[in-house]
XYZ file of C-alpha atoms in Angstrom:
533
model
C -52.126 80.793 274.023
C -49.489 79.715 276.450
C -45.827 79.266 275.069
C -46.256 75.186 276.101
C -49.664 75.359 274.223
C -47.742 76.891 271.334
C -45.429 74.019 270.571
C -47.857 71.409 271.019
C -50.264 69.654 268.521
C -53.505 71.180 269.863
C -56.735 69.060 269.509
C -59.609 69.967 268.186
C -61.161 71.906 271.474
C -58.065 73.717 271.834
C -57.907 74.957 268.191
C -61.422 76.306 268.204
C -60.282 77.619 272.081
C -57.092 79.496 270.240
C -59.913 81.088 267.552
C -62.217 82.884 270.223
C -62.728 82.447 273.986
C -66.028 80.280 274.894
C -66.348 83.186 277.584
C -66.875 85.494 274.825
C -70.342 83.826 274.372
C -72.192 85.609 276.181
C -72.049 88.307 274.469
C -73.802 86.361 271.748
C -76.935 84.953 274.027
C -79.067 87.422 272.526
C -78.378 86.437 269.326
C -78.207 82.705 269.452
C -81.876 82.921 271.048
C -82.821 84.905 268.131
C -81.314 82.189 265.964
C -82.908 79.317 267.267
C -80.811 76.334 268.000
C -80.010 74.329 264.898
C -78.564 77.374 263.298
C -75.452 78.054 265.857
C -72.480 77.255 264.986
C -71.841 73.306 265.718
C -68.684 73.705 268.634
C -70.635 77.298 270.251
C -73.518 74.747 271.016
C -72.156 71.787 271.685
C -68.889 72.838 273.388
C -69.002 76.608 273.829
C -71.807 77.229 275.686
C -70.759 74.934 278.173
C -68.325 77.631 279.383
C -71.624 79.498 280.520
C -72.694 76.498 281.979
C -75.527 75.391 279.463
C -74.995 71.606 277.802
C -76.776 70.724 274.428
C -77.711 67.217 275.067
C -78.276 65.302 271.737
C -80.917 62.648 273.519
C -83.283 66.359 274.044
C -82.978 67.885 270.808
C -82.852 71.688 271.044
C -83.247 71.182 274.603
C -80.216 72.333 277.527
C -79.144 71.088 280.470
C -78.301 74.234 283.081
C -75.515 72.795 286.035
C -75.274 75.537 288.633
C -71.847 77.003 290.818
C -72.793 76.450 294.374
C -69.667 76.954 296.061
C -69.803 74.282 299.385
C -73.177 73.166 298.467
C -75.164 75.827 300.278
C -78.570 77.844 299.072
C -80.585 80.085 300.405
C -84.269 79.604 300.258
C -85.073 82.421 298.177
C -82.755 80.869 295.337
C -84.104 77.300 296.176
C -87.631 78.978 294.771
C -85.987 80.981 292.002
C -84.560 77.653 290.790
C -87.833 76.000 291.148
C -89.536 78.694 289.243
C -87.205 78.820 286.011
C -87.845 74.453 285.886
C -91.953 75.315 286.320
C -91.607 78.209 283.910
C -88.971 77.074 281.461
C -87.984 73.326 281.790
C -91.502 72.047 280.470
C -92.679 69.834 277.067
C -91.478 66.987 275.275
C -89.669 64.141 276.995
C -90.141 65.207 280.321
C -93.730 64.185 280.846
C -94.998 67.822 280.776
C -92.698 68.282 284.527
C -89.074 69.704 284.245
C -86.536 68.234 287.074
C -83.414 69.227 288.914
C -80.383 66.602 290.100
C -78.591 67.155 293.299
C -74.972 65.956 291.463
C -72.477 64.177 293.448
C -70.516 67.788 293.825
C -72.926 69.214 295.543
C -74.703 70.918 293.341
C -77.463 71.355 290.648
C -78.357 70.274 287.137
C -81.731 71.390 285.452
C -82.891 70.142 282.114
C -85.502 71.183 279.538
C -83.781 74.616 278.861
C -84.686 76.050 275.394
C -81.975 78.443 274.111
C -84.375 81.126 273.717
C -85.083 81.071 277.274
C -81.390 81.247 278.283
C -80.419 84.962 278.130
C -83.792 85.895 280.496
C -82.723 82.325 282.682
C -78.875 84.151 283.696
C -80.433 87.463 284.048
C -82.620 85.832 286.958
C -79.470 84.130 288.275
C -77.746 86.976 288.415
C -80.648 89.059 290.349
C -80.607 85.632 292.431
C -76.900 86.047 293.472
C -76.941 82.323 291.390
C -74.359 81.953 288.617
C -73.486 78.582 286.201
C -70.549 80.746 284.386
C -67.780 77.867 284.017
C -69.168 75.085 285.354
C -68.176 72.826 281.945
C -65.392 71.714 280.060
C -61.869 72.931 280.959
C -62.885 74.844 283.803
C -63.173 74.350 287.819
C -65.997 72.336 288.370
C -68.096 72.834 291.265
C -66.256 73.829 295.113
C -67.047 71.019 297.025
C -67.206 71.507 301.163
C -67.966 70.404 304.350
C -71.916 69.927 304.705
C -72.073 70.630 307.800
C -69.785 73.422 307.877
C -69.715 76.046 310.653
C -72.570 74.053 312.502
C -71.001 70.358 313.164
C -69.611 70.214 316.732
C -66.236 68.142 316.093
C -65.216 70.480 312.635
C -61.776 71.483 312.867
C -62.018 74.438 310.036
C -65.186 75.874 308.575
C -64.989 75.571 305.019
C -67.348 77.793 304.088
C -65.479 81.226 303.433
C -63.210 79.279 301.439
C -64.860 77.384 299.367
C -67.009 80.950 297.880
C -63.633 83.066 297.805
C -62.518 80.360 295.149
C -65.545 80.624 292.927
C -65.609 84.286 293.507
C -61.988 84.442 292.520
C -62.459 81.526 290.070
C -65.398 82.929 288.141
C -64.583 86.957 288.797
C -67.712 86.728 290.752
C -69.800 84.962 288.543
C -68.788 87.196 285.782
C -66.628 85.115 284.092
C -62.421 84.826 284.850
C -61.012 84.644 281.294
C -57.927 84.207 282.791
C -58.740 80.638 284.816
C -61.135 79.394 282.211
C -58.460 78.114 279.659
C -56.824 75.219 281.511
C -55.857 71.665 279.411
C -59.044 69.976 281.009
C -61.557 70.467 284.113
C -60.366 71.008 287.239
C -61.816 69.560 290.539
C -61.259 70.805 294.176
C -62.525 70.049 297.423
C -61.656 71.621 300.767
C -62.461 69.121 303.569
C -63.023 70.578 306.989
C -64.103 67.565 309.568
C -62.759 64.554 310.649
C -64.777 62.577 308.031
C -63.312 63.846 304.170
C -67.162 64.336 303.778
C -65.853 65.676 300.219
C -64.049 62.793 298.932
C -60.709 64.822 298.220
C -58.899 62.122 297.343
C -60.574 61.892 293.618
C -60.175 65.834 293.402
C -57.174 67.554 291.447
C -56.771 69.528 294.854
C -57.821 68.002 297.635
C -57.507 69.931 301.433
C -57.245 67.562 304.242
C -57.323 69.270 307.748
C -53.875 69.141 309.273
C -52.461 70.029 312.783
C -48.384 72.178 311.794
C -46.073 71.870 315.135
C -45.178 75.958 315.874
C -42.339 77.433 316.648
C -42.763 78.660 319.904
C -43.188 75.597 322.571
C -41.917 72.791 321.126
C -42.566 70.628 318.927
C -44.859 68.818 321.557
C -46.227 71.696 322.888
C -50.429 71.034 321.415
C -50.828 74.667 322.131
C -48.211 75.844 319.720
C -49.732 73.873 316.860
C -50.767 75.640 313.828
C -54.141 74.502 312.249
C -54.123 74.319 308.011
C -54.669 71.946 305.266
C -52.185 69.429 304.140
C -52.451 69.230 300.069
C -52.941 66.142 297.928
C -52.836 66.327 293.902
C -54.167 64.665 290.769
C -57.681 62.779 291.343
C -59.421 62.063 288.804
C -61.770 59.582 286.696
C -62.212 59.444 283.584
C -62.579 56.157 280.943
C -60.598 53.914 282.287
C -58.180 56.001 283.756
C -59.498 55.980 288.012
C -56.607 57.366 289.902
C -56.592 58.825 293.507
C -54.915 61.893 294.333
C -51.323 62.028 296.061
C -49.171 64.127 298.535
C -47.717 67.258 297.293
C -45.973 67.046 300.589
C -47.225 70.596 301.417
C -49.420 71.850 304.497
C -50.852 75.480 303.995
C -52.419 78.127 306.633
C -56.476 78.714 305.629
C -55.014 82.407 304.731
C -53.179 80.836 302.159
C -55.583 78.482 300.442
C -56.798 81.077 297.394
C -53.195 81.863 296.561
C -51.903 78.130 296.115
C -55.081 77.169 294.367
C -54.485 80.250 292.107
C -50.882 79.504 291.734
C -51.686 75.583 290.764
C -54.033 76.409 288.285
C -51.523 79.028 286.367
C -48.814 76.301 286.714
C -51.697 73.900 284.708
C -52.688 76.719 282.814
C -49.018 77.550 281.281
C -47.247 74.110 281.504
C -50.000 71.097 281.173
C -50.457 68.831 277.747
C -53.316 69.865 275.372
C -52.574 67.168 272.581
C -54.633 64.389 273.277
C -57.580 65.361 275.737
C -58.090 61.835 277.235
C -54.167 62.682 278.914
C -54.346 66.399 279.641
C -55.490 65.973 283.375
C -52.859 67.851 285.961
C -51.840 64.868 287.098
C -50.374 63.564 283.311
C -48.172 66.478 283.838
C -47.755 65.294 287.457
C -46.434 62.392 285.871
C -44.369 63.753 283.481
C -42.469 65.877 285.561
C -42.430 64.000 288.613
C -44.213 65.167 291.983
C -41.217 67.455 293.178
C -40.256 69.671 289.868
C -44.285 69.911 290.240
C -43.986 71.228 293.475
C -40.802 73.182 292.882
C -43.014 75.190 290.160
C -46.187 75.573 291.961
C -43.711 77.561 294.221
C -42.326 79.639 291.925
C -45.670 80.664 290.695
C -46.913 81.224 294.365
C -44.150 83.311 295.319
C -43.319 81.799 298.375
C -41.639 78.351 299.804
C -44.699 76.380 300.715
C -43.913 74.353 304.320
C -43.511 70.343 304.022
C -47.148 68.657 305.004
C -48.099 67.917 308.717
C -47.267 64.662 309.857
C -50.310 63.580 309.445
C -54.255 64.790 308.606
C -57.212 64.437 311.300
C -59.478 62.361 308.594
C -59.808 59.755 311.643
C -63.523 58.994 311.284
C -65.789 56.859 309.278
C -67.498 58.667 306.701
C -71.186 60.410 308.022
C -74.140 60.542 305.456
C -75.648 63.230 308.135
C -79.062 61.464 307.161
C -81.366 61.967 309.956
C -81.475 64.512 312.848
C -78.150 65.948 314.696
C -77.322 68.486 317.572
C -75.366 71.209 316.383
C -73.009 73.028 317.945
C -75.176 75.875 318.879
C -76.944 75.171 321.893
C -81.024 74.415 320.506
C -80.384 74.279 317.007
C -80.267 71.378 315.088
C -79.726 69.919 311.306
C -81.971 67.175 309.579
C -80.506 64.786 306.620
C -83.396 64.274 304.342
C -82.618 61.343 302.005
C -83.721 62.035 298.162
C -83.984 59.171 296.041
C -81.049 59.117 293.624
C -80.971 62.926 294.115
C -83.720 63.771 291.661
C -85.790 66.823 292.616
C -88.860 68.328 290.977
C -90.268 72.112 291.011
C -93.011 71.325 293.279
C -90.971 69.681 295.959
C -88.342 72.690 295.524
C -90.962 75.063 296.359
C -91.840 73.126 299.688
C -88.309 72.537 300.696
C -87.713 76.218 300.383
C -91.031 76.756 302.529
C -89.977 74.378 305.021
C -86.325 76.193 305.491
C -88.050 79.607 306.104
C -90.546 78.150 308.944
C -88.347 75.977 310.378
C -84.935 77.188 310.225
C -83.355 79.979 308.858
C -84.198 79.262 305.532
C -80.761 77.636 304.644
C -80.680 74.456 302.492
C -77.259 72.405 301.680
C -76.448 69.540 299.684
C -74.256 66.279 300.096
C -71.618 64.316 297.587
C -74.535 61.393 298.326
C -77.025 63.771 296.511
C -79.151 64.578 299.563
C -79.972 67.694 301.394
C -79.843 69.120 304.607
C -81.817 71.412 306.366
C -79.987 73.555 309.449
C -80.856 75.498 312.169
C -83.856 74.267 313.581
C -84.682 75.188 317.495
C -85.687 71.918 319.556
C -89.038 73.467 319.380
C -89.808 72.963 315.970
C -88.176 69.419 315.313
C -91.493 67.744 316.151
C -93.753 69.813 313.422
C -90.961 69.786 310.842
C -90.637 65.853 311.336
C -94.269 65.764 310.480
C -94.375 67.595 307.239
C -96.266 65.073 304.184
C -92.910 65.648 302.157
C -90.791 63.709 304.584
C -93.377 61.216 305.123
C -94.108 60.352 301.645
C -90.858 61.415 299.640
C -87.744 62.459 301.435
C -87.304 60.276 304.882
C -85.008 60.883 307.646
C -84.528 57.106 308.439
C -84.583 55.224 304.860
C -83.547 51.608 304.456
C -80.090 50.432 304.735
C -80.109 49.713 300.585
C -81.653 52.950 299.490
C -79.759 54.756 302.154
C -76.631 54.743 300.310
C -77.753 54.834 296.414
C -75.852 57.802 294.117
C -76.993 57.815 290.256
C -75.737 59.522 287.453
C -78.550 60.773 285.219
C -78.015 58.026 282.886
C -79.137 57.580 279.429
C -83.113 59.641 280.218
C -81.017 62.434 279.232
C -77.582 62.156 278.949
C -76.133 61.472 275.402
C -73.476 59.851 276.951
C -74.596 57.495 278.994
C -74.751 53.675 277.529
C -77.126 52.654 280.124
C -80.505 53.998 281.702
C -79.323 54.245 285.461
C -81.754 56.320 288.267
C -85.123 54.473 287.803
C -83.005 51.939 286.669
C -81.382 51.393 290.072
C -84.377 52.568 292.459
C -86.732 49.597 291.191
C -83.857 46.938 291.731
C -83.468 48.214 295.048
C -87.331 48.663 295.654
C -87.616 44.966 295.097
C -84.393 43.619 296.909
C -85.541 45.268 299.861
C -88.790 43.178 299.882
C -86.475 39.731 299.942
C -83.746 40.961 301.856
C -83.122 42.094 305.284
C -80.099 44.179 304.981
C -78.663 44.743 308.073
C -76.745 48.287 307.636
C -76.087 50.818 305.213
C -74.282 49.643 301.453
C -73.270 52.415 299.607
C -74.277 51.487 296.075
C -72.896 54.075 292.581
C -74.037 53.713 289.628
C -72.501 55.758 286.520
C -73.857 55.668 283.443
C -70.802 55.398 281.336
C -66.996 55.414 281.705
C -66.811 59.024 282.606
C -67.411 58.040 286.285
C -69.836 60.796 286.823
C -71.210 58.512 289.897
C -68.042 57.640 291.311
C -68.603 54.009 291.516
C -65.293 53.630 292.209
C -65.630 54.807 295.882
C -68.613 52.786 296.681
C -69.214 49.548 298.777
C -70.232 48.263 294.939
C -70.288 50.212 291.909
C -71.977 49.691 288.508
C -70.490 51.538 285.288
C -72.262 51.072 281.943
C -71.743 49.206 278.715
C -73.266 47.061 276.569
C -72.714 43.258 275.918
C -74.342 40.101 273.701
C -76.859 37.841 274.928
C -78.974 35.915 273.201
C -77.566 36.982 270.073
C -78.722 40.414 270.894
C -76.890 43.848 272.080
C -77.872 44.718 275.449
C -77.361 47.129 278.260
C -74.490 46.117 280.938
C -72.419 46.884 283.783
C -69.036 46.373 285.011
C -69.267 46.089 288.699
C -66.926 46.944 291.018
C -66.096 46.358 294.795
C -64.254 47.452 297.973
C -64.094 51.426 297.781
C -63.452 52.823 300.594
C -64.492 56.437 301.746
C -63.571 58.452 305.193
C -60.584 57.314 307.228
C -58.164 55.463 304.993
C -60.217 56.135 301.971
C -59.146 54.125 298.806
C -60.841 53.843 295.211
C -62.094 50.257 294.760
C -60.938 46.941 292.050
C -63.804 45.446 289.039
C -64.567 41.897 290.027
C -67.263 41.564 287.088
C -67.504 42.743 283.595
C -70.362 42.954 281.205
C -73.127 41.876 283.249
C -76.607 41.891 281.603
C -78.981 44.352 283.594
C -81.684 41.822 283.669
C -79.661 39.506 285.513
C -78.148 42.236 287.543
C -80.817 42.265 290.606
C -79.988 38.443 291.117
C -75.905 39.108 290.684
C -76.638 41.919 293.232
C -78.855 39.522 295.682
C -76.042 37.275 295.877
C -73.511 39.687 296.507
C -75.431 41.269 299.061
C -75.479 37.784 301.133
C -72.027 36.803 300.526
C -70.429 40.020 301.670
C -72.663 42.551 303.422
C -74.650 40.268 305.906
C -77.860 40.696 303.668
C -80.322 37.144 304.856
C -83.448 36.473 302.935
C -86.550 37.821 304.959
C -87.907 34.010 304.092
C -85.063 32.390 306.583
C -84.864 35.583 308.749
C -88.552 34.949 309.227
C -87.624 30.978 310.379
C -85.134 31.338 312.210
């Protein structure tokens, strides 16, 4: 326990923390699958185990969701199938119509659900022969490394995020082992290095966010472009949660690439030691931001690193629109290119895994990499093999490369199917509203549309074109499921979180509140007066 942990009223979590390391689960695995599921101890299922990165979800009983660590997004093939056979082989039965699933998450990752917790100790021993871990992927941990998707491959990139985004989960999670020393912060923790022009990551929501940053050198001038140093300038302090949807800010601090893993390491000790673990809806970094003030903040994040860290750049190089990389792209190898498949609301099943990871190997090099917008890319693939990989059945009758404008932009939360809590059902939910506004509309480009199932902002309406969050409201006399919809967020170049302009909204009226909104501010026309005029 740290010494500002000490003189603090601890909550609940961080009592039972203070009593035993969640880490120190997994020496228990055995034993808890031996046990069965009802007889562990209430906080080692429902909060514990989530340090090994398996959630007890009340809305499955005795069923687990599994959410992966894949650092930037990227997979190989080979672990694409592995993951596809632990859903065929363990993620079966009741309340998942006999077919397990898998959600690309809007940190480009994984979730599976289905897990039984006998299954669990065999489940991270395959992981582990995979090169796969989901050690600290809950609670007050790092969450998921979030990168550029096109990393190392995309023409205009200024830095190629990829090293750095696995040295922090290597150093985070002591290489999937588990870091007991960076798993103990107030609350999670969320970072995203951003390496084009685009902030394909969304950093501005992230605790840490890395924009790419040009540094005037020493030697030349200050307007010498040759002497310019290439790094990251830092922002601080994103995050959602209920009712509290606040964008990150400058630390006023640009860092070299070299020097990424020791100021991440040194902000997270700083968080660690100093950050407030009394009430857990305020124990984000930036409530200590806050209290402090952004330059004692800084000041300590220095001490801790060792070093003076430089003021920030003038200014970042996120000067583009945001990309969705849907479709097919040169990259900058000479032959190769990259496809965006689009997958509805991100949901993935085993049988679909297994072909993806097929197609990879034939086509490309048998790399597959996810987006924030829960899609998937596929890289490498010589000009000579575009034509027969555009013709596969999967991208014909499940995963286009061209969708429409409204389904083009959709991002879901799992919503209430099988999250506990969620107040609202959300991905078929928002697929069949779409489904039948494209039959009266004609949209005329791409509206990037959230929805989140609950306050926790999991979907991230707050960035979108328009965002729906859950709740519940009277009509009729009778509870019903609701959104509170917001507008105007703005991702890419100038990116800014968006404002509500509705609350409570019955979902059975929502299609029609959507319609309207469509026409008044995206250039949506009914096909009816498209089709007479």
């Amino acid at each position: 326990m740290t010494q500002t942990a000490a003189k603090q009223k601890l909550n609940k979590i961080e009592q039972a923390k203070a009593k035993k390391h969640p880490l120190l689960l997994k020496q228990e695995l055995e034993h808890f699958a031996s046990i069965g599921w009802e007889a562990m101890d209430e906080f080692d299922r429902n909060q514990g185990l989530k340090w090994l990165g398996f959630f007890y979800r009340t809305v499955t009983p005795g069923k687990f969701m599994m959410r992966m660590r894949i650092p930037n997004g990227i997979l190989t093939s080979s672990q694409m199938r592995v993951l596809a056979e632990i859903i065929q082989r363990y993620c079966q039965g009741a309340g998942f119509q006999d077919q397990g699933n898998a959600d690309i998450t809007t940190r480009q990752n994984l979730q599976l659900r289905g897990i039984r917790i006998e299954d669990i100790p065999e489940i991270v021993d395959r992981l582990r022969q995979a090169g796969l871990t989901c050690v600290q992927s809950g609670m007050d941990n790092v969450r998921n490394i979030t990168g550029s998707p096109v990393a190392g491959i995309d023409a205009d990139e200024l830095i190629d995020t990829r090293g750095l985004c696995r040295n922090l989960q290597d150093t985070i999670t002591n290489n999937g082992e588990g870091n007991l020393e960076l798993s103990n912060l107030p609350r999670k923790f969320n970072i995203a290095v951003a390496g084009g022009r685009d902030n394909s990551v969304h950093a501005e929501i992230n605790d840490l966010g890395l924009l790419p940053a040009y540094k005037a050198g020493e030697v030349g001038g200050e307007g010498n472009k040759s002497a310019r140093r290439l790094g990251f300038n830092v922002i601080v302090g994103g995050y959602f949660a209920p009712n509290q949807y606040v964008a990150a800010i400058p630390l006023n601090a640009w860092v070299p690439p070299e020097d990424v893993l020791a100021l991440t390491k040194a902000m997270m000790e700083v968080y660690r030691d100093n950050g407030p673990r009394e009430n857990r809806l305020k124990c984000r970094m930036m409530h200590l931001i806050n209290d402090w003030g952004i330059e004692k903040f800084r000041a300590e994040v220095e001490n801790q690193l060792g070093k003076p860290l430089e003021t920030a750049a003038e200014k970042d190089e996120i000067d583009w629109e945001k990309r969705d990389h849907i479709g097919v792209y040169p990259q900058k190898q000479p032959g190769l290119n990259y496809v965006g498949l689009h997958i509805p609301v991100g949901r993935l099943y085993a049988n679909e895994m297994f072909d993806l990871a097929r197609m990879a190997e034939v086509y490309g090099n048998g790399e597959i990499r996810f987006t924030v917008e829960q899609n998937l890319i596929i890289p490498n693939i010589p000009d000579t093999r575009l034509r027969p990989f555009l013709e596969e059945q999967l991208l014909k009758e499940r995963f286009s490369i061209d969708p429409e404008n409204l389904n083009r932009g959709l991002v879901s939360c799992t919503g209430s199917e099988f999250c506990g809590f969620a107040l609202i059902e959300t991905k078929n939910r928002a697929l069949d509203i779409v489904k039948e506004l494209e039959k009266e509309l004609i949209q005329p480009r791409p509206v990037r549309i959230h929805w989140t199932g609950c306050p926790n902002s999991c979907g991230q309406p707050q960035v979108a074109d328009i965002g729906f969050i859950g709740t519940k409201t009277r009509k009729d006399g009778q509870t019903v499921e609701a959104v509170d919809i917001w507008m105007g967020g703005k991702v890419g170049k100038d990116a800014h979180l968006g404002q509500e302009v509705m609350k409570k909204v019955p979902c059975e009226d929502l299609k029609s509140v959507l319609r309207d909104l469509l026409i008044e501010h995206f250039e949506a026309q009914p096909r009816e007066e498209a089709m007479v005029s």
